[in-house]
Each structure stands twice: as C-alpha cells, then as structure tokens.
mmCIF file with all atom_site columns, C-alpha atoms in Angstrom:
data_model
loop_
_atom_site.group_PDB
_atom_site.id
_atom_site.type_symbol
_atom_site.label_atom_id
_atom_site.label_alt_id
_atom_site.label_comp_id
_atom_site.label_asym_id
_atom_site.label_entity_id
_atom_site.label_seq_id
_atom_site.pdbx_PDB_ins_code
_atom_site.Cartn_x
_atom_site.Cartn_y
_atom_site.Cartn_z
_atom_site.occupancy
_atom_site.B_iso_or_equiv
_atom_site.pdbx_formal_charge
_atom_site.auth_seq_id
_atom_site.auth_comp_id
_atom_site.auth_asym_id
_atom_site.auth_atom_id
_atom_site.pdbx_PDB_model_num
ATOM 1   C CA . MET A 1 1   ? -3.603 -7.764  34.156 1.00 0.00 ? 1   MET A CA 1
ATOM 2   C CA . SER A 1 2   ? -2.906 -4.522  35.964 1.00 0.00 ? 2   SER A CA 1
ATOM 3   C CA . LEU A 1 3   ? 0.476  -2.969  36.480 1.00 0.00 ? 3   LEU A CA 1
ATOM 4   C CA . PRO A 1 4   ? 1.819  -2.515  40.006 1.00 0.00 ? 4   PRO A CA 1
ATOM 5   C CA . SER A 1 5   ? 1.157  0.901   41.507 1.00 0.00 ? 5   SER A CA 1
ATOM 6   C CA . GLN A 1 6   ? 4.885  1.508   41.986 1.00 0.00 ? 6   GLN A CA 1
ATOM 7   C CA . ALA A 1 7   ? 7.557  1.168   39.350 1.00 0.00 ? 7   ALA A CA 1
ATOM 8   C CA . ARG A 1 8   ? 10.034 -1.625  39.836 1.00 0.00 ? 8   ARG A CA 1
ATOM 9   C CA . VAL A 1 9   ? 13.564 -0.537  40.587 1.00 0.00 ? 9   VAL A CA 1
ATOM 10  C CA . LEU A 1 10  ? 15.935 -2.435  38.356 1.00 0.00 ? 10  LEU A CA 1
ATOM 11  C CA . SER A 1 11  ? 19.382 -3.324  39.545 1.00 0.00 ? 11  SER A CA 1
ATOM 12  C CA . ALA A 1 12  ? 22.279 -1.758  37.693 1.00 0.00 ? 12  ALA A CA 1
ATOM 13  C CA . LEU A 1 13  ? 23.537 -3.696  34.700 1.00 0.00 ? 13  LEU A CA 1
ATOM 14  C CA . SER A 1 14  ? 27.253 -4.441  34.539 1.00 0.00 ? 14  SER A CA 1
ATOM 15  C CA . ILE A 1 15  ? 29.264 -3.217  31.555 1.00 0.00 ? 15  ILE A CA 1
ATOM 16  C CA . PRO A 1 16  ? 30.092 -6.786  30.369 1.00 0.00 ? 16  PRO A CA 1
ATOM 17  C CA . ASP A 1 17  ? 26.380 -7.714  30.540 1.00 0.00 ? 17  ASP A CA 1
ATOM 18  C CA . TYR A 1 18  ? 25.454 -4.557  28.606 1.00 0.00 ? 18  TYR A CA 1
ATOM 19  C CA . LEU A 1 19  ? 28.040 -5.235  25.887 1.00 0.00 ? 19  LEU A CA 1
ATOM 20  C CA . ASN A 1 20  ? 26.940 -8.890  25.581 1.00 0.00 ? 20  ASN A CA 1
ATOM 21  C CA . GLY A 1 21  ? 23.312 -7.816  25.291 1.00 0.00 ? 21  GLY A CA 1
ATOM 22  C CA . GLU A 1 22  ? 24.154 -5.279  22.589 1.00 0.00 ? 22  GLU A CA 1
ATOM 23  C CA . ALA A 1 23  ? 26.051 -7.918  20.594 1.00 0.00 ? 23  ALA A CA 1
ATOM 24  C CA . ASP A 1 24  ? 23.052 -10.276 20.691 1.00 0.00 ? 24  ASP A CA 1
ATOM 25  C CA . GLY A 1 25  ? 20.231 -7.759  20.295 1.00 0.00 ? 25  GLY A CA 1
ATOM 26  C CA . SER A 1 26  ? 18.555 -6.073  17.361 1.00 0.00 ? 26  SER A CA 1
ATOM 27  C CA . ILE A 1 27  ? 17.682 -2.900  19.309 1.00 0.00 ? 27  ILE A CA 1
ATOM 28  C CA . ARG A 1 28  ? 20.476 -0.516  20.249 1.00 0.00 ? 28  ARG A CA 1
ATOM 29  C CA . HIS A 1 29  ? 20.689 0.884   23.764 1.00 0.00 ? 29  HIS A CA 1
ATOM 30  C CA . GLU A 1 30  ? 22.662 3.642   25.408 1.00 0.00 ? 30  GLU A CA 1
ATOM 31  C CA . TYR A 1 31  ? 24.218 2.843   28.795 1.00 0.00 ? 31  TYR A CA 1
ATOM 32  C CA . ILE A 1 32  ? 24.302 5.428   31.585 1.00 0.00 ? 32  ILE A CA 1
ATOM 33  C CA . ASP A 1 33  ? 25.417 4.585   35.084 1.00 0.00 ? 33  ASP A CA 1
ATOM 34  C CA . GLY A 1 34  ? 24.288 0.957   34.911 1.00 0.00 ? 34  GLY A CA 1
ATOM 35  C CA . GLN A 1 35  ? 20.928 1.693   33.249 1.00 0.00 ? 35  GLN A CA 1
ATOM 36  C CA . VAL A 1 36  ? 20.108 1.023   29.590 1.00 0.00 ? 36  VAL A CA 1
ATOM 37  C CA . TYR A 1 37  ? 17.843 3.120   27.378 1.00 0.00 ? 37  TYR A CA 1
ATOM 38  C CA . ALA A 1 38  ? 16.467 1.958   24.013 1.00 0.00 ? 38  ALA A CA 1
ATOM 39  C CA . MET A 1 39  ? 17.269 4.269   21.112 1.00 0.00 ? 39  MET A CA 1
ATOM 40  C CA . ALA A 1 40  ? 14.667 5.593   18.703 1.00 0.00 ? 40  ALA A CA 1
ATOM 41  C CA . GLY A 1 41  ? 15.080 5.061   14.980 1.00 0.00 ? 41  GLY A CA 1
ATOM 42  C CA . GLY A 1 42  ? 16.134 7.859   12.650 1.00 0.00 ? 42  GLY A CA 1
ATOM 43  C CA . SER A 1 43  ? 14.569 9.243   9.490  1.00 0.00 ? 43  SER A CA 1
ATOM 44  C CA . ALA A 1 44  ? 15.834 8.673   5.959  1.00 0.00 ? 44  ALA A CA 1
ATOM 45  C CA . ARG A 1 45  ? 17.054 12.292  5.797  1.00 0.00 ? 45  ARG A CA 1
ATOM 46  C CA . HIS A 1 46  ? 18.899 11.930  9.111  1.00 0.00 ? 46  HIS A CA 1
ATOM 47  C CA . ASN A 1 47  ? 20.596 8.757   7.870  1.00 0.00 ? 47  ASN A CA 1
ATOM 48  C CA . LEU A 1 48  ? 21.571 10.268  4.499  1.00 0.00 ? 48  LEU A CA 1
ATOM 49  C CA . ILE A 1 49  ? 23.212 13.270  6.163  1.00 0.00 ? 49  ILE A CA 1
ATOM 50  C CA . ALA A 1 50  ? 25.184 11.039  8.540  1.00 0.00 ? 50  ALA A CA 1
ATOM 51  C CA . VAL A 1 51  ? 26.311 8.691   5.753  1.00 0.00 ? 51  VAL A CA 1
ATOM 52  C CA . ASN A 1 52  ? 27.320 11.612  3.518  1.00 0.00 ? 52  ASN A CA 1
ATOM 53  C CA . ALA A 1 53  ? 29.322 13.239  6.329  1.00 0.00 ? 53  ALA A CA 1
ATOM 54  C CA . GLY A 1 54  ? 31.021 9.934   7.147  1.00 0.00 ? 54  GLY A CA 1
ATOM 55  C CA . SER A 1 55  ? 31.813 9.231   3.489  1.00 0.00 ? 55  SER A CA 1
ATOM 56  C CA . LEU A 1 56  ? 33.290 12.690  2.996  1.00 0.00 ? 56  LEU A CA 1
ATOM 57  C CA . LEU A 1 57  ? 35.510 12.293  6.063  1.00 0.00 ? 57  LEU A CA 1
ATOM 58  C CA . ASN A 1 58  ? 36.570 8.787   5.075  1.00 0.00 ? 58  ASN A CA 1
ATOM 59  C CA . THR A 1 59  ? 37.901 9.977   1.707  1.00 0.00 ? 59  THR A CA 1
ATOM 60  C CA . ARG A 1 60  ? 39.865 12.882  3.203  1.00 0.00 ? 60  ARG A CA 1
ATOM 61  C CA . LEU A 1 61  ? 41.368 11.602  6.453  1.00 0.00 ? 61  LEU A CA 1
ATOM 62  C CA . PRO A 1 62  ? 44.621 9.663   6.801  1.00 0.00 ? 62  PRO A CA 1
ATOM 63  C CA . GLU A 1 63  ? 44.357 5.870   6.597  1.00 0.00 ? 63  GLU A CA 1
ATOM 64  C CA . THR A 1 64  ? 45.210 5.659   10.291 1.00 0.00 ? 64  THR A CA 1
ATOM 65  C CA . CYS A 1 65  ? 41.864 7.294   11.110 1.00 0.00 ? 65  CYS A CA 1
ATOM 66  C CA . GLU A 1 66  ? 38.649 5.280   11.352 1.00 0.00 ? 66  GLU A CA 1
ATOM 67  C CA . VAL A 1 67  ? 35.267 6.791   10.497 1.00 0.00 ? 67  VAL A CA 1
ATOM 68  C CA . PHE A 1 68  ? 32.179 5.127   11.967 1.00 0.00 ? 68  PHE A CA 1
ATOM 69  C CA . VAL A 1 69  ? 28.561 5.880   11.104 1.00 0.00 ? 69  VAL A CA 1
ATOM 70  C CA . ALA A 1 70  ? 25.726 5.048   13.536 1.00 0.00 ? 70  ALA A CA 1
ATOM 71  C CA . ASP A 1 71  ? 26.477 1.522   14.750 1.00 0.00 ? 71  ASP A CA 1
ATOM 72  C CA . MET A 1 72  ? 29.696 1.965   16.743 1.00 0.00 ? 72  MET A CA 1
ATOM 73  C CA . LYS A 1 73  ? 29.565 3.064   20.360 1.00 0.00 ? 73  LYS A CA 1
ATOM 74  C CA . VAL A 1 74  ? 31.713 5.630   22.142 1.00 0.00 ? 74  VAL A CA 1
ATOM 75  C CA . ARG A 1 75  ? 32.640 4.858   25.747 1.00 0.00 ? 75  ARG A CA 1
ATOM 76  C CA . ILE A 1 76  ? 32.875 7.862   28.017 1.00 0.00 ? 76  ILE A CA 1
ATOM 77  C CA . HIS A 1 77  ? 34.593 7.500   31.354 1.00 0.00 ? 77  HIS A CA 1
ATOM 78  C CA . ARG A 1 78  ? 33.331 9.780   34.093 1.00 0.00 ? 78  ARG A CA 1
ATOM 79  C CA . ILE A 1 79  ? 34.622 10.112  37.644 1.00 0.00 ? 79  ILE A CA 1
ATOM 80  C CA . ASP A 1 80  ? 31.722 8.079   38.995 1.00 0.00 ? 80  ASP A CA 1
ATOM 81  C CA . ASP A 1 81  ? 30.582 5.958   36.042 1.00 0.00 ? 81  ASP A CA 1
ATOM 82  C CA . SER A 1 82  ? 31.015 4.827   32.449 1.00 0.00 ? 82  SER A CA 1
ATOM 83  C CA . ARG A 1 83  ? 28.627 5.638   29.640 1.00 0.00 ? 83  ARG A CA 1
ATOM 84  C CA . PHE A 1 84  ? 28.126 4.271   26.142 1.00 0.00 ? 84  PHE A CA 1
ATOM 85  C CA . TYR A 1 85  ? 26.455 6.214   23.329 1.00 0.00 ? 85  TYR A CA 1
ATOM 86  C CA . TYR A 1 86  ? 25.958 5.837   19.580 1.00 0.00 ? 86  TYR A CA 1
ATOM 87  C CA . PRO A 1 87  ? 26.972 9.080   17.835 1.00 0.00 ? 87  PRO A CA 1
ATOM 88  C CA . ASP A 1 88  ? 25.765 9.586   14.262 1.00 0.00 ? 88  ASP A CA 1
ATOM 89  C CA . VAL A 1 89  ? 29.369 9.839   13.023 1.00 0.00 ? 89  VAL A CA 1
ATOM 90  C CA . MET A 1 90  ? 32.615 9.527   14.953 1.00 0.00 ? 90  MET A CA 1
ATOM 91  C CA . VAL A 1 91  ? 36.292 9.600   14.035 1.00 0.00 ? 91  VAL A CA 1
ATOM 92  C CA . CYS A 1 92  ? 39.064 7.866   15.945 1.00 0.00 ? 92  CYS A CA 1
ATOM 93  C CA . CYS A 1 93  ? 42.695 8.324   14.894 1.00 0.00 ? 93  CYS A CA 1
ATOM 94  C CA . ARG A 1 94  ? 44.418 6.467   17.744 1.00 0.00 ? 94  ARG A CA 1
ATOM 95  C CA . GLU A 1 95  ? 45.984 3.187   16.737 1.00 0.00 ? 95  GLU A CA 1
ATOM 96  C CA . ASP A 1 96  ? 45.802 1.871   20.327 1.00 0.00 ? 96  ASP A CA 1
ATOM 97  C CA . ASP A 1 97  ? 42.004 2.297   20.577 1.00 0.00 ? 97  ASP A CA 1
ATOM 98  C CA . LYS A 1 98  ? 40.777 -0.949  18.991 1.00 0.00 ? 98  LYS A CA 1
ATOM 99  C CA . GLU A 1 99  ? 37.943 -2.458  21.040 1.00 0.00 ? 99  GLU A CA 1
ATOM 100 C CA . ALA A 1 100 ? 35.632 -4.538  18.864 1.00 0.00 ? 100 ALA A CA 1
ATOM 101 C CA . CYS A 1 101 ? 32.381 -2.686  19.623 1.00 0.00 ? 101 CYS A CA 1
ATOM 102 C CA . TYR A 1 102 ? 33.370 0.767   20.909 1.00 0.00 ? 102 TYR A CA 1
ATOM 103 C CA . ARG A 1 103 ? 36.021 3.487   20.843 1.00 0.00 ? 103 ARG A CA 1
ATOM 104 C CA . GLU A 1 104 ? 37.173 5.753   23.674 1.00 0.00 ? 104 GLU A CA 1
ATOM 105 C CA . SER A 1 105 ? 39.513 8.370   22.161 1.00 0.00 ? 105 SER A CA 1
ATOM 106 C CA . LEU A 1 106 ? 37.707 10.346  19.495 1.00 0.00 ? 106 LEU A CA 1
ATOM 107 C CA . CYS A 1 107 ? 38.915 13.329  17.530 1.00 0.00 ? 107 CYS A CA 1
ATOM 108 C CA . LEU A 1 108 ? 35.463 14.175  16.114 1.00 0.00 ? 108 LEU A CA 1
ATOM 109 C CA . ILE A 1 109 ? 31.821 13.466  16.942 1.00 0.00 ? 109 ILE A CA 1
ATOM 110 C CA . ILE A 1 110 ? 29.084 14.534  14.523 1.00 0.00 ? 110 ILE A CA 1
ATOM 111 C CA . GLU A 1 111 ? 25.426 14.594  15.523 1.00 0.00 ? 111 GLU A CA 1
ATOM 112 C CA . VAL A 1 112 ? 22.589 15.249  13.068 1.00 0.00 ? 112 VAL A CA 1
ATOM 113 C CA . LEU A 1 113 ? 20.027 17.357  14.920 1.00 0.00 ? 113 LEU A CA 1
ATOM 114 C CA . SER A 1 114 ? 16.448 18.383  14.399 1.00 0.00 ? 114 SER A CA 1
ATOM 115 C CA . ASP A 1 115 ? 16.018 22.083  13.675 1.00 0.00 ? 115 ASP A CA 1
ATOM 116 C CA . ALA A 1 116 ? 14.594 22.607  17.175 1.00 0.00 ? 116 ALA A CA 1
ATOM 117 C CA . ALA A 1 117 ? 17.528 20.914  18.893 1.00 0.00 ? 117 ALA A CA 1
ATOM 118 C CA . TYR A 1 118 ? 20.061 22.763  16.736 1.00 0.00 ? 118 TYR A CA 1
ATOM 119 C CA . SER A 1 119 ? 18.526 26.178  17.371 1.00 0.00 ? 119 SER A CA 1
ATOM 120 C CA . ASP A 1 120 ? 18.418 25.584  21.133 1.00 0.00 ? 120 ASP A CA 1
ATOM 121 C CA . GLU A 1 121 ? 21.892 27.116  21.615 1.00 0.00 ? 121 GLU A CA 1
ATOM 122 C CA . ASN A 1 122 ? 23.341 23.941  20.138 1.00 0.00 ? 122 ASN A CA 1
ATOM 123 C CA . GLY A 1 123 ? 22.221 22.346  23.381 1.00 0.00 ? 123 GLY A CA 1
ATOM 124 C CA . HIS A 1 124 ? 21.912 18.805  22.114 1.00 0.00 ? 124 HIS A CA 1
ATOM 125 C CA . PRO A 1 125 ? 22.149 16.300  24.945 1.00 0.00 ? 125 PRO A CA 1
ATOM 126 C CA . PHE A 1 126 ? 25.243 14.702  23.380 1.00 0.00 ? 126 PHE A CA 1
ATOM 127 C CA . ARG A 1 127 ? 27.277 17.770  24.303 1.00 0.00 ? 127 ARG A CA 1
ATOM 128 C CA . GLY A 1 128 ? 26.609 17.010  27.956 1.00 0.00 ? 128 GLY A CA 1
ATOM 129 C CA . LYS A 1 129 ? 27.316 13.339  27.389 1.00 0.00 ? 129 LYS A CA 1
ATOM 130 C CA . VAL A 1 130 ? 30.769 14.010  26.010 1.00 0.00 ? 130 VAL A CA 1
ATOM 131 C CA . GLY A 1 131 ? 31.778 16.600  28.582 1.00 0.00 ? 131 GLY A CA 1
ATOM 132 C CA . THR A 1 132 ? 35.539 17.004  28.640 1.00 0.00 ? 132 THR A CA 1
ATOM 133 C CA . HIS A 1 133 ? 36.140 13.357  27.728 1.00 0.00 ? 133 HIS A CA 1
ATOM 134 C CA . SER A 1 134 ? 38.335 13.886  24.722 1.00 0.00 ? 134 SER A CA 1
ATOM 135 C CA . GLU A 1 135 ? 40.489 16.493  23.088 1.00 0.00 ? 135 GLU A CA 1
ATOM 136 C CA . GLY A 1 136 ? 38.302 16.209  20.018 1.00 0.00 ? 136 GLY A CA 1
ATOM 137 C CA . LYS A 1 137 ? 35.562 18.299  18.470 1.00 0.00 ? 137 LYS A CA 1
ATOM 138 C CA . TRP A 1 138 ? 31.785 18.003  18.573 1.00 0.00 ? 138 TRP A CA 1
ATOM 139 C CA . ALA A 1 139 ? 29.945 19.044  15.417 1.00 0.00 ? 139 ALA A CA 1
ATOM 140 C CA . PRO A 1 140 ? 26.158 19.393  15.390 1.00 0.00 ? 140 PRO A CA 1
ATOM 141 C CA . ILE A 1 141 ? 24.652 19.392  11.884 1.00 0.00 ? 141 ILE A CA 1
ATOM 142 C CA . PRO A 1 142 ? 21.093 20.673  11.399 1.00 0.00 ? 142 PRO A CA 1
ATOM 143 C CA . ARG A 1 143 ? 18.904 18.371  9.322  1.00 0.00 ? 143 ARG A CA 1
ATOM 144 C CA . GLU A 1 144 ? 18.050 21.243  6.998  1.00 0.00 ? 144 GLU A CA 1
ATOM 145 C CA . MET A 1 145 ? 21.789 21.811  6.389  1.00 0.00 ? 145 MET A CA 1
ATOM 146 C CA . GLY A 1 146 ? 21.779 25.570  6.834  1.00 0.00 ? 146 GLY A CA 1
ATOM 147 C CA . GLY A 1 147 ? 25.300 25.160  8.157  1.00 0.00 ? 147 GLY A CA 1
ATOM 148 C CA . ALA A 1 148 ? 27.254 23.200  10.704 1.00 0.00 ? 148 ALA A CA 1
ATOM 149 C CA . GLY A 1 149 ? 29.031 24.269  13.818 1.00 0.00 ? 149 GLY A CA 1
ATOM 150 C CA . ILE A 1 150 ? 32.118 22.776  15.404 1.00 0.00 ? 150 ILE A CA 1
ATOM 151 C CA . ALA A 1 151 ? 32.879 23.210  19.078 1.00 0.00 ? 151 ALA A CA 1
ATOM 152 C CA . ASP A 1 152 ? 35.564 22.035  21.448 1.00 0.00 ? 152 ASP A CA 1
ATOM 153 C CA . SER A 1 153 ? 34.369 19.165  23.599 1.00 0.00 ? 153 SER A CA 1
ATOM 154 C CA . ALA A 1 154 ? 35.194 21.257  26.673 1.00 0.00 ? 154 ALA A CA 1
ATOM 155 C CA . GLY A 1 155 ? 32.811 24.048  25.744 1.00 0.00 ? 155 GLY A CA 1
#
C-alpha cells in the first residue's frame, strides 16, 4: 500500500483528550498548540543522573516541596496556547498546585543534556519551552557532569 502524496493535516487535539490519552497510554507525548509529539526514550546514564538529582533535592528541600522525576508533566500557559512537557526533574513548592498529572508553578526545572546540546550556549529547547512562565530556575546538567548551570527562566 502506498502512502498519499500529501501529508494528512490532523485536527488539533483538545487538552482533556490529550490528558486522557496520556493516562491510558504507555508512550509519553508532549503537547504543543493542540499537536502531540511522541518522546524518545533516555539512556541509563541519563536516567541515573536525573534520579540522583531528584533524590538529592528531595532530601534537602522542605516537606512542602514536591520533587518529580521524569513522569510528571509541566503545563505552560502561553498567550495563544497551552503546552505540556516532561522535564527530567522538576520541583514545585506551591501547596495550591495539585493537579493529578501535571504542575504549573515550578521553582526548578532540571534537564539532563547531551554534551552537544549543553555546549550549544545552553540552548536546549526546554529553555524556549519554559519562556517566562515561572519565577523559577532552569538548570541544564551535562551528561558527563563537568558542571551544571542554573539560569533564570526569563533569560
């Protein structure tokens, strides 16, 4: 069977439909302006770094803070759309932010990056995803752990 010569345009998926699909599915997806994108799997090293960072934070932050590793989404409100992403590690310290499958008000986002992505002026795509959404910090960590940077979400 041959594929059509033109790609099919899919209609935008509603946020409730996206969240229901994520709850029922085994593959995680990011949601951007009504479109969903399957996420690639990570390496063992990537996972170990994220778990270690999350564990370290969990033992040192106040009990009112929640530390999530990999499987919790962050919802980012933009002027013209909403987006959902899965950061490697995220910290939320707001007691009024308690959705079952995502958080909106983060004080820290940690992303484990490949060496190439980290050396590219810390230009990981997540920085653009977060924008000025929260007052929190964004911390890229290189997989080779030569050091970690922390930047304001605004720049």
